[in-house]
Coordinates of C-alpha atoms in Angstrom, one line a residue:
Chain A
X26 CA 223.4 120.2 29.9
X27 CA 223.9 117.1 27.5
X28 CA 222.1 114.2 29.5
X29 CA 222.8 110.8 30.1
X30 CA 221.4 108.3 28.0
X31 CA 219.4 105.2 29.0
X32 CA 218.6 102.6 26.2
X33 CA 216.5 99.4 26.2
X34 CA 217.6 96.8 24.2
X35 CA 215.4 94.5 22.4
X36 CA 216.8 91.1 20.8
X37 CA 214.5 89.8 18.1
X38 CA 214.5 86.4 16.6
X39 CA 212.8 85.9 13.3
X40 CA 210.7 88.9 13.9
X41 CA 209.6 88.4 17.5
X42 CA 210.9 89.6 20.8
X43 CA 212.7 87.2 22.6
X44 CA 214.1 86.5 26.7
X45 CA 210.2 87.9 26.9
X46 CA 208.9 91.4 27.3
X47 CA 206.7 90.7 30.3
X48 CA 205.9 94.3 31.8
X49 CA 202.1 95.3 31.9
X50 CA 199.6 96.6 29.2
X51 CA 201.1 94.5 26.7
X52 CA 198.8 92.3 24.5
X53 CA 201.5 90.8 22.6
X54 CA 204.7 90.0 24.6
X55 CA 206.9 89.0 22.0
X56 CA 205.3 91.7 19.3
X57 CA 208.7 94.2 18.6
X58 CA 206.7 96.8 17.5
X59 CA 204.2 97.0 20.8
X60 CA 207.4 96.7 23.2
X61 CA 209.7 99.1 20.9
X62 CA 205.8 101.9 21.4
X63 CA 206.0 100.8 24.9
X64 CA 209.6 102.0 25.9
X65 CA 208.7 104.9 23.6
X66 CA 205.6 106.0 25.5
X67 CA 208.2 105.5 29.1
X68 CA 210.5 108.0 27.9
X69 CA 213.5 105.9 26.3
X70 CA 215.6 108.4 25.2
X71 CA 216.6 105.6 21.9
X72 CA 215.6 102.1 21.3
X73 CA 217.9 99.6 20.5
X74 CA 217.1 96.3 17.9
X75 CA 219.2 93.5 18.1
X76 CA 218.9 90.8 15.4
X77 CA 219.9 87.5 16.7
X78 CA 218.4 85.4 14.1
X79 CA 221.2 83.8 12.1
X80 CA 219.8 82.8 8.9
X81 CA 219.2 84.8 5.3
X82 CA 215.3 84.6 5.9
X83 CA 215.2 85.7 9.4
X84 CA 217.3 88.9 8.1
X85 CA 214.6 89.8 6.1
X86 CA 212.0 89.4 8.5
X87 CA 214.1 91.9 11.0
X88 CA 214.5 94.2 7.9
X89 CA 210.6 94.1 7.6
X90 CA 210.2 94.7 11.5
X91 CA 212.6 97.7 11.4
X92 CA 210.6 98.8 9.0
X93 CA 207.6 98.7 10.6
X94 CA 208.6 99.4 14.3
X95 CA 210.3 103.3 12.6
X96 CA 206.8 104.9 12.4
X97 CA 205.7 104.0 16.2
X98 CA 208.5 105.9 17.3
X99 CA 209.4 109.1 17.8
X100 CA 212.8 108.5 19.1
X101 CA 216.1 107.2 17.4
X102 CA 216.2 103.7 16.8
X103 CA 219.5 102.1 16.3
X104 CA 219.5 98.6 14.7
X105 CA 222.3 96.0 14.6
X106 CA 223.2 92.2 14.3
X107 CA 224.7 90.7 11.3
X108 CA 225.3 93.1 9.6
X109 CA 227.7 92.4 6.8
X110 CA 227.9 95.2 4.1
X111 CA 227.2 98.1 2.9
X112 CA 224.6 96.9 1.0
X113 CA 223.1 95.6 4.5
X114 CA 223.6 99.0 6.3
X115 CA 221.6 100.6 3.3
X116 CA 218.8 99.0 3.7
X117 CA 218.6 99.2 7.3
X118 CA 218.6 103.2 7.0
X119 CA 216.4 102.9 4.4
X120 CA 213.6 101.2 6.3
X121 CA 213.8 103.7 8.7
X122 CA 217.1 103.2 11.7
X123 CA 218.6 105.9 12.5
X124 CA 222.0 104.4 13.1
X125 CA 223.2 100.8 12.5
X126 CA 225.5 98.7 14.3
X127 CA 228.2 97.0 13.2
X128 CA 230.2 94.4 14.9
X129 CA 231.9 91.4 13.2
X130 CA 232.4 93.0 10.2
X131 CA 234.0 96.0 10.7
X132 CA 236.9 93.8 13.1
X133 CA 237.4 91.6 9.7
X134 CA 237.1 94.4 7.3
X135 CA 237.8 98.0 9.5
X136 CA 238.2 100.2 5.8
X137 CA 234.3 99.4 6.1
X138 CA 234.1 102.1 8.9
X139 CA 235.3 104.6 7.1
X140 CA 233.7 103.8 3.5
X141 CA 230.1 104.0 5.8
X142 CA 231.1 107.0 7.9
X143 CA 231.8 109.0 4.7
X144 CA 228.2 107.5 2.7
X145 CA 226.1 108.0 5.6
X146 CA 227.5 110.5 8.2
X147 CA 229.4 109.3 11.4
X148 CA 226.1 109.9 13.4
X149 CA 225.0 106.9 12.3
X150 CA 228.0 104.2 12.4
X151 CA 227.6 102.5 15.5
X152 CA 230.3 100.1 16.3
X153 CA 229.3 97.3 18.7
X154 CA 232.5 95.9 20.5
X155 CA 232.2 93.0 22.4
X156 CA 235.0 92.4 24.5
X157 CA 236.4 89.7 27.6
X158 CA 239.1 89.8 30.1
X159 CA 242.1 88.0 29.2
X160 CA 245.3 86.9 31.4
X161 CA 247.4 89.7 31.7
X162 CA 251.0 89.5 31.0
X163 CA 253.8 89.5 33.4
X164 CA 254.3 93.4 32.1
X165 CA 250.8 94.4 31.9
X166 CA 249.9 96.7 35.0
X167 CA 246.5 96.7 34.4
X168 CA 243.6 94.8 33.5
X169 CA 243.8 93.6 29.9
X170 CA 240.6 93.1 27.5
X171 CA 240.6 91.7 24.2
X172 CA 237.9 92.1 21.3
X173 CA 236.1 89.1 20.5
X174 CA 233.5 88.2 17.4
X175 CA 230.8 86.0 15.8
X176 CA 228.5 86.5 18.8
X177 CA 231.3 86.3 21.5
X178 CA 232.3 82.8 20.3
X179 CA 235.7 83.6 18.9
X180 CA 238.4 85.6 20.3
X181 CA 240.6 88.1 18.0
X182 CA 243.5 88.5 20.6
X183 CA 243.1 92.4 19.2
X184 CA 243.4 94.9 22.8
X185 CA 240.1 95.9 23.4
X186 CA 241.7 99.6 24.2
X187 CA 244.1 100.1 21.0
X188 CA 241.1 99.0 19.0
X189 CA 238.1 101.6 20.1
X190 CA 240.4 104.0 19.6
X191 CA 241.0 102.9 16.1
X192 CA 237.0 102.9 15.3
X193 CA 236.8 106.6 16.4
X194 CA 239.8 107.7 14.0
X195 CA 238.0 105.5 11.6
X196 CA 235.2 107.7 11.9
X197 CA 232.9 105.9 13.7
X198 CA 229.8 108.2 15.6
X199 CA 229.2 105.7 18.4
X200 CA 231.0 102.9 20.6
X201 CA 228.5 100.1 21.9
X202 CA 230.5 98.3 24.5
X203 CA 229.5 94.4 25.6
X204 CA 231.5 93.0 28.6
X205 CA 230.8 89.3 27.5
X206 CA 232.1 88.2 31.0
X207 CA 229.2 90.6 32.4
X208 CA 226.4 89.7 29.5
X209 CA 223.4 87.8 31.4
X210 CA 225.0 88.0 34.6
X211 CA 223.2 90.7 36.6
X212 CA 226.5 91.7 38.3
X213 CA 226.6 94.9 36.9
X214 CA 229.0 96.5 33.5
X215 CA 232.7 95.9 33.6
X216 CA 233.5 99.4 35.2
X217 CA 236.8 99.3 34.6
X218 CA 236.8 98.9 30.8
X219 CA 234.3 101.1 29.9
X220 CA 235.3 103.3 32.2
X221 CA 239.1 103.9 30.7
X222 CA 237.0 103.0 27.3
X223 CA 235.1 106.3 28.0
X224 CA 237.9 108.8 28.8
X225 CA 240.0 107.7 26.3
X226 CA 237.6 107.5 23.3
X227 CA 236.6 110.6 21.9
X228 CA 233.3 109.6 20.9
X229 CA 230.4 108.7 23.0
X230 CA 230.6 105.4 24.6
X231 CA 227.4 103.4 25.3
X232 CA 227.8 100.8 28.4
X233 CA 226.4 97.3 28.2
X234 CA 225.8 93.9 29.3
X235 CA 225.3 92.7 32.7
X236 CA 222.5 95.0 34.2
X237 CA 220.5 93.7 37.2
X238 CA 219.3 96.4 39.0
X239 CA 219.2 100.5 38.7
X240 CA 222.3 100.8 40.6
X241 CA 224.2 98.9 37.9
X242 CA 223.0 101.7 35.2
X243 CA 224.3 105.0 38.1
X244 CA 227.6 102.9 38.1
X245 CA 227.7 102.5 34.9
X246 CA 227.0 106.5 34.0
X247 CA 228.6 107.8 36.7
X248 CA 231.7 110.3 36.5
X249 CA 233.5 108.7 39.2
X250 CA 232.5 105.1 37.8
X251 CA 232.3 103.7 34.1
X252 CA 231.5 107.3 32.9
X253 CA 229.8 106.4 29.9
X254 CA 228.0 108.5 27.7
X255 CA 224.4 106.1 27.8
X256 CA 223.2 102.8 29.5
X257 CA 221.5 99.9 27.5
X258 CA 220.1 96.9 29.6
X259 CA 217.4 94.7 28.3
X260 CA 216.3 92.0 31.2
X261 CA 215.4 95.0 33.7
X262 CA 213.0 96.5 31.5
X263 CA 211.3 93.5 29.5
X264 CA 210.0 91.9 33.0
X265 CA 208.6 94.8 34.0
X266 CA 211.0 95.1 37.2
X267 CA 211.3 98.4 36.6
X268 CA 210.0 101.3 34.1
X269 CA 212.2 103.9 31.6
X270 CA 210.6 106.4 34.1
X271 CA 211.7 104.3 37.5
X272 CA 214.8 104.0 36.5
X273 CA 215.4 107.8 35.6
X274 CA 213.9 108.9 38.7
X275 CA 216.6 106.5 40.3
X276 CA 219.7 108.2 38.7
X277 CA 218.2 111.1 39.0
X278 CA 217.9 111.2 42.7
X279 CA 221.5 109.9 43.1
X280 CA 223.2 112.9 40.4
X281 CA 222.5 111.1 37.2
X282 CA 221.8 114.2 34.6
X283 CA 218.7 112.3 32.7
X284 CA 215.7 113.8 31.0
X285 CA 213.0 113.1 33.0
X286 CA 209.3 113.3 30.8
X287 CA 206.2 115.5 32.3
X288 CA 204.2 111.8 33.0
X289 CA 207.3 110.5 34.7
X290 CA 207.1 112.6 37.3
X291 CA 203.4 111.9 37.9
X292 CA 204.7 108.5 38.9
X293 CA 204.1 106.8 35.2
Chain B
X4 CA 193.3 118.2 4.3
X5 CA 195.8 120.0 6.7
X6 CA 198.3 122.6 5.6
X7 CA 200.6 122.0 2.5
X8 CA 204.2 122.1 3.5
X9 CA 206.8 120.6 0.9
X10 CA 210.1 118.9 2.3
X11 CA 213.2 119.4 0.1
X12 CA 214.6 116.2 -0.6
X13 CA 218.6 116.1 -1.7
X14 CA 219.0 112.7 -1.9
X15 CA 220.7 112.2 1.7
X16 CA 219.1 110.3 4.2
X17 CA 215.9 108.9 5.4
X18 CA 212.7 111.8 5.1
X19 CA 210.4 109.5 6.9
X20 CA 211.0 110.3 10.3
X21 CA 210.5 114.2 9.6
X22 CA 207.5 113.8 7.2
X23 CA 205.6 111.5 9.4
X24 CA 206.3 114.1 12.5
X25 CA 205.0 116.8 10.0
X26 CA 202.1 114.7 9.0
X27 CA 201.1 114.0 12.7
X28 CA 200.7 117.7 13.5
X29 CA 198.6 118.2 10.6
X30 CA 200.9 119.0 7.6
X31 CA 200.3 117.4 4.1
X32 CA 203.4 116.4 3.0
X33 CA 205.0 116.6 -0.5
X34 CA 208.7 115.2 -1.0
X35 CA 210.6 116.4 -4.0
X36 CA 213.5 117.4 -5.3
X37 CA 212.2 119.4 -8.4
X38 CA 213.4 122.9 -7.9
X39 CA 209.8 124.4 -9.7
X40 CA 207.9 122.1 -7.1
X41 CA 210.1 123.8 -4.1
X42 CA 210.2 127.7 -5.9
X43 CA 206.0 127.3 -5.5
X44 CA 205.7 126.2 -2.1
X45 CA 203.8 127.9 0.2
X46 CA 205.9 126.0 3.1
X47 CA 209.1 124.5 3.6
X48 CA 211.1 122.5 5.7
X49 CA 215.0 121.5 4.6
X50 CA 216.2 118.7 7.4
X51 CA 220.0 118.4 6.5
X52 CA 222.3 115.8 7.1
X53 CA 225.8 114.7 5.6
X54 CA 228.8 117.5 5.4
X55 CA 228.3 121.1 5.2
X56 CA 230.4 121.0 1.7
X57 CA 228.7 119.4 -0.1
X58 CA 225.4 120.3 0.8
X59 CA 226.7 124.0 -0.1
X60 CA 227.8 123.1 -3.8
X61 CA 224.2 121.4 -4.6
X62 CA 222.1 123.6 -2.8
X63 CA 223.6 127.2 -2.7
X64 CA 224.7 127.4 -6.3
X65 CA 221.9 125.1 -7.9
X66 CA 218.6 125.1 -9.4
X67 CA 217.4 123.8 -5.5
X68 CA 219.0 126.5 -4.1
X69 CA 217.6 129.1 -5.8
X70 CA 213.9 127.6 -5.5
X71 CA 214.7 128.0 -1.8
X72 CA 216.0 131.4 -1.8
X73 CA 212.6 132.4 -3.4
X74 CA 210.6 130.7 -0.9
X75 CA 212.3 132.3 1.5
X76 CA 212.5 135.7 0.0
X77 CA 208.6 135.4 -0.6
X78 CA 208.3 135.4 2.8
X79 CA 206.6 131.8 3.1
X80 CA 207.6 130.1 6.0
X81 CA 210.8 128.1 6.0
X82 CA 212.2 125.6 8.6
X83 CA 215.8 124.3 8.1
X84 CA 216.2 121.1 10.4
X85 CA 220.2 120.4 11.5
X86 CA 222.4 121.0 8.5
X87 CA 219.6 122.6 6.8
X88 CA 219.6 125.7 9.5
X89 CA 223.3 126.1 9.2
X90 CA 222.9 126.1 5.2
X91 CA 221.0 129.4 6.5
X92 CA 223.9 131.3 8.2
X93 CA 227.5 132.5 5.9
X94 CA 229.0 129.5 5.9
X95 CA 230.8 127.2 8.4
X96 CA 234.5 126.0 9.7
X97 CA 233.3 122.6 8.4
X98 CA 234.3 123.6 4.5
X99 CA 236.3 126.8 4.6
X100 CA 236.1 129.2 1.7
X101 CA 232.5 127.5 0.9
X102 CA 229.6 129.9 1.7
X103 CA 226.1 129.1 2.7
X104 CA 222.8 130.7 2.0
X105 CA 223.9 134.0 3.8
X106 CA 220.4 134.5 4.8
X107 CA 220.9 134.9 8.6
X108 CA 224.6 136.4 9.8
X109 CA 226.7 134.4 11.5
X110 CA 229.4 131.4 10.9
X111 CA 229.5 127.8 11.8
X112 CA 232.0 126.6 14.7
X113 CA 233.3 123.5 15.6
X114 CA 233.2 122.2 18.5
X115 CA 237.0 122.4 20.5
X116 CA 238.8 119.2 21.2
X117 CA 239.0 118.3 24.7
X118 CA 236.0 120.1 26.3
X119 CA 235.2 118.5 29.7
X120 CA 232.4 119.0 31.6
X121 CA 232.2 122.0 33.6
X122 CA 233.3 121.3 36.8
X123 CA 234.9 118.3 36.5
X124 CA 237.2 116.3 34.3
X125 CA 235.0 114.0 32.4
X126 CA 235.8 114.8 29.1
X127 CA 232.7 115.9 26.6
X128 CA 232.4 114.1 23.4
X129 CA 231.9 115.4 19.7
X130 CA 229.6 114.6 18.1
X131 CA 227.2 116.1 21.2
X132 CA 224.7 113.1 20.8
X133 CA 221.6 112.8 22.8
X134 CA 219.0 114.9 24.6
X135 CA 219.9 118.6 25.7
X136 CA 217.7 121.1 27.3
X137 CA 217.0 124.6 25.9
X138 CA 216.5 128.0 27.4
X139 CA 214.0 129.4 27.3
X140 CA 211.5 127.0 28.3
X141 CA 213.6 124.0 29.5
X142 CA 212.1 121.3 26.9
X143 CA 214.5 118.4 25.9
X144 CA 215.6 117.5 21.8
X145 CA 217.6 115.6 20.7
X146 CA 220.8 116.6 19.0
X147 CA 223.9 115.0 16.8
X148 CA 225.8 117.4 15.8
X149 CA 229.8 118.6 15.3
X150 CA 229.6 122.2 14.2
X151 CA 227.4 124.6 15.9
X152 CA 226.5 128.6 15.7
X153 CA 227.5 130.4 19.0
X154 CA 224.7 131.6 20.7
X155 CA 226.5 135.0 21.2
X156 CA 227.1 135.7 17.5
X157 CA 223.2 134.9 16.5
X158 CA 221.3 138.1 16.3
X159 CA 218.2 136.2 15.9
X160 CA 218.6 133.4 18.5
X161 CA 215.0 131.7 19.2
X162 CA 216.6 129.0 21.8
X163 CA 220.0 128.2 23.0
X164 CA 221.5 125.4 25.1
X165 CA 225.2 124.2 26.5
X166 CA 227.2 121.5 25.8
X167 CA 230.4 122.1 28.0
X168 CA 231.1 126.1 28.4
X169 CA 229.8 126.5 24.5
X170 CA 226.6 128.0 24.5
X171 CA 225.1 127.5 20.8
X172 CA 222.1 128.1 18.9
X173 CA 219.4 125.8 19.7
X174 CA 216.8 127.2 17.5
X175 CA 216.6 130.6 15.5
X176 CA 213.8 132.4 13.5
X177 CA 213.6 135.4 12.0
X178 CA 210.0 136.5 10.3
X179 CA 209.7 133.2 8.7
X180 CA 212.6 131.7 8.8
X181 CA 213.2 128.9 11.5
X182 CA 215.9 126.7 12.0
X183 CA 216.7 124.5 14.7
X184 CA 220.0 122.7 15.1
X185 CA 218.4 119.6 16.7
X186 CA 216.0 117.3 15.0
X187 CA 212.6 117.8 16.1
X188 CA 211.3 114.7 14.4
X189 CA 213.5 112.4 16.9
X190 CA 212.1 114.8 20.3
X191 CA 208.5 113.1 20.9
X192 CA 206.5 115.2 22.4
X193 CA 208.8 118.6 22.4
X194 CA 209.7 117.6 19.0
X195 CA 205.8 117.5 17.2
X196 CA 205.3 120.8 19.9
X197 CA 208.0 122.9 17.9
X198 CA 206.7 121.4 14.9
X199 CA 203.5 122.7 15.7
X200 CA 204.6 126.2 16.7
X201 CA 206.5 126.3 13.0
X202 CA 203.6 125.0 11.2
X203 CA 201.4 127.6 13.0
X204 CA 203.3 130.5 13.3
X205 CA 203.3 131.1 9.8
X206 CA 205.4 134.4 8.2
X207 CA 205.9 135.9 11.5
X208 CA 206.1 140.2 11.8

């Protein structure tokens, strides 16, 4: 059967890792390329590049580490982080992501989704959609979420719900879902939104933001729970709390499908 | 050094990935798109991606399809990666009344719409994205993938695995013709291991 997914995240600012990769055997702490071969070599089942720098020059210094983290891997490697045009998602693939992640953009300009998905191939169309709780209505009988953009700073008043559905008739291959009121918190995703996120949405669904401890990724995989399709967490990983292989071991003992690798189960 | 092995390049998509897996398990790579480079290769891989349409229109009716066709019919070995092993079978639900290379029997499927998984109701995506296991053998690859060949209707099934109650062809081969539906270049370690066995196994019976 398909397994579950689990994905570490790593946020790079003008070329270097940052909030720290600090788990053993590393020379180089803030080196992409070492920590992307690292997760790798633990049995990531993808790696995830964020680009946080927010400058012209620092985007061609994460084009240049894409580039040059592709041939350590042998995994996909999804990139994303302002990413504006096609012309940006081009280059991405060409240095060697498998997918790319769009977020601002495609709110402010959705036809985008579909001019990619058509180029490229849905499998690779990511859309990132960072969403917050908002005030229900009086009429509202249920939690209500709304997207927001530029980083989490600016609300869009757009229903989280109505528009994830949108992206996947769009033809987007992927949902990345950011709780922004879980983000850095270590409480654990926002179950209920990527929960009714992932049974509504027919495309796979990966859960993030908030991840403190392995229990947080089961919640966030499980059927009965946020259901999604894969679990991305960055902190958990980079201090070296736990390994790719610890944590699969984890979900795997509590019902988690996961592919666990040959050197995992010697303890690695 | 290392065996030659050409990789057919249509202009969609990254090669990189698959030539450096090929390279690692001691290929020597040659890209191209020339259809006199492909007719004289004494090995080649096709990965595939974009829409089964119109990879059928450039490849089964041009000059690159032809080349192809004679490496096959040769008997040299052949490996179609993803699209490029579904170019093999008749032709696919993905572009009706468009025909593929018709070298191995069987049609493309799509995947139904609201498949759960077995057992309960959490509903099963499409594309089926990620890692799967295969049987025989039990190794994990990684698939993306919307149309598939049923397991039951490949005479010259090599692997198969399940994504809901579908059972589909994982892998196939006939002589030496392999395909494989997931993308060994994105598998570490199972991934350069199948490569291997391709690279190895040569023309087969």
């Amino acid at each position: 059967m398909l397994k579950r997914r689990i994905i570490p995240c790593l946020d790079v600012h003008n070329g270097r890792v940052v909030k720290g990769v600090h788990f053993k055997g590393l020379r180089d702490a803030g080196d992409p390329i070492e920590a992307a071969r690292a997760y790798d070599k633990q049995g990531a089942d993808e790696i995830c590049l964020l680009d946080i720098t927010a400058t012209t020059e620092g985007r061609e210094t994460f084009v240049d580490v894409v580039r040059r983290v592709a041939p350590q891997l042998f995994v996909p490697m999804t990139v994303g982080g302002g990413i504006r045009r096609a012309s940006d998602v081009r280059r991405l693939l060409n240095a060697g992501a498998d997918k790319v992640a769009l977020n601002s953009a495609a709110v402010t300009n959705p036809n985008l989704i579909r001019s990619l998905a058509d180029n490229y191939g849905s499998q690779c169309i990511v859309i990132a959609v960072d969403v917050r709780r908002i005030d229900p209505r009086p009429h509202d009988r249920h939690p209500m979420f709304e997207v927001v953009i530029n980083g989490g700073k600016r609300g869009t008043g757009i229903d989280a719900l109505w528009w994830c559905e949108r992206v996947a008739a769009l033809g987007a291959g992927e949902l990345l879902l950011t709780s922004m009121d879980k983000d850095g918190t270590k409480e654990g995703y926002d179950l209920w939104i990527t929960r009714e996120i992932a049974r509504r949405v027919p495309i796979p669904i990966i859960a993030s933001g908030g991840v403190g401890e392995l229990e947080h990724l089961r919640q966030g995989l499980a059927s009965d729970a946020g259901a999604a399709d894969a679990a991305l967490a960055a902190s958990i990983f980079h201090f070296g709390l736990y390994t790719i292989g610890q944590a699969k071991q984890y979900l795997q003992n509590h019902g988690i499908p996961v592919r666990i690798l040959d050197s995992n189960k010697a303890g690695g | 050094m290392g065996r030659e092995l050409t990789i057919v390049d249509v202009g969609l998509g990254n090669l990189a990935s698959a030539e450096r897996a090929l390279h690692q398990v001691g290929a020597a790579v040659t890209i191209t798109s020339d259809p006199d480079i492909i007719a004289t290769s004494r090995m080649l891989v096709f990965p595939g991606q974009g829409a089964f349409g119109a990879m059928t229109d450039d490849i089964v009716n041009g000059a690159i399809g032809a080349a192809v066709k004679m490496v096959i019919e040769r008997g040299d070995p052949f490996l179609g990666i993803c699209l490029g092993m579904q170019l093999l079978f008749e032709g696919s639900a993905e572009s009706d009344g468009r025909v593929g290379l018709g070298i191995l029997p069987g049609r493309c499927q799509r995947f139904p719409l609201n498949m759960t998984e077995p057992g309960s109701d959490r509903p099963l995506k499409v594309p089926h994205m990620g890692w799967n296991d295969v049987s025989p053998g039990g190794d994990h690859y990684y698939f993306v993938h919307s149309y598939y060949v049923p397991a039951e209707d490949c005479p010259d099934l090599m692997w198969s695995t399940t994504y809901g109650d579908v059972s589909l062809a994982a892998a196939v081969r006939r002589d030496n013709i392999y395909g494989c539906q997931f993308h060994p270049e994105k598998s570490q370690n199972a991934g350069l291991k199948f490569l291997r066995g391709f690279i190895l196994g040569g023309r087969g019976s």
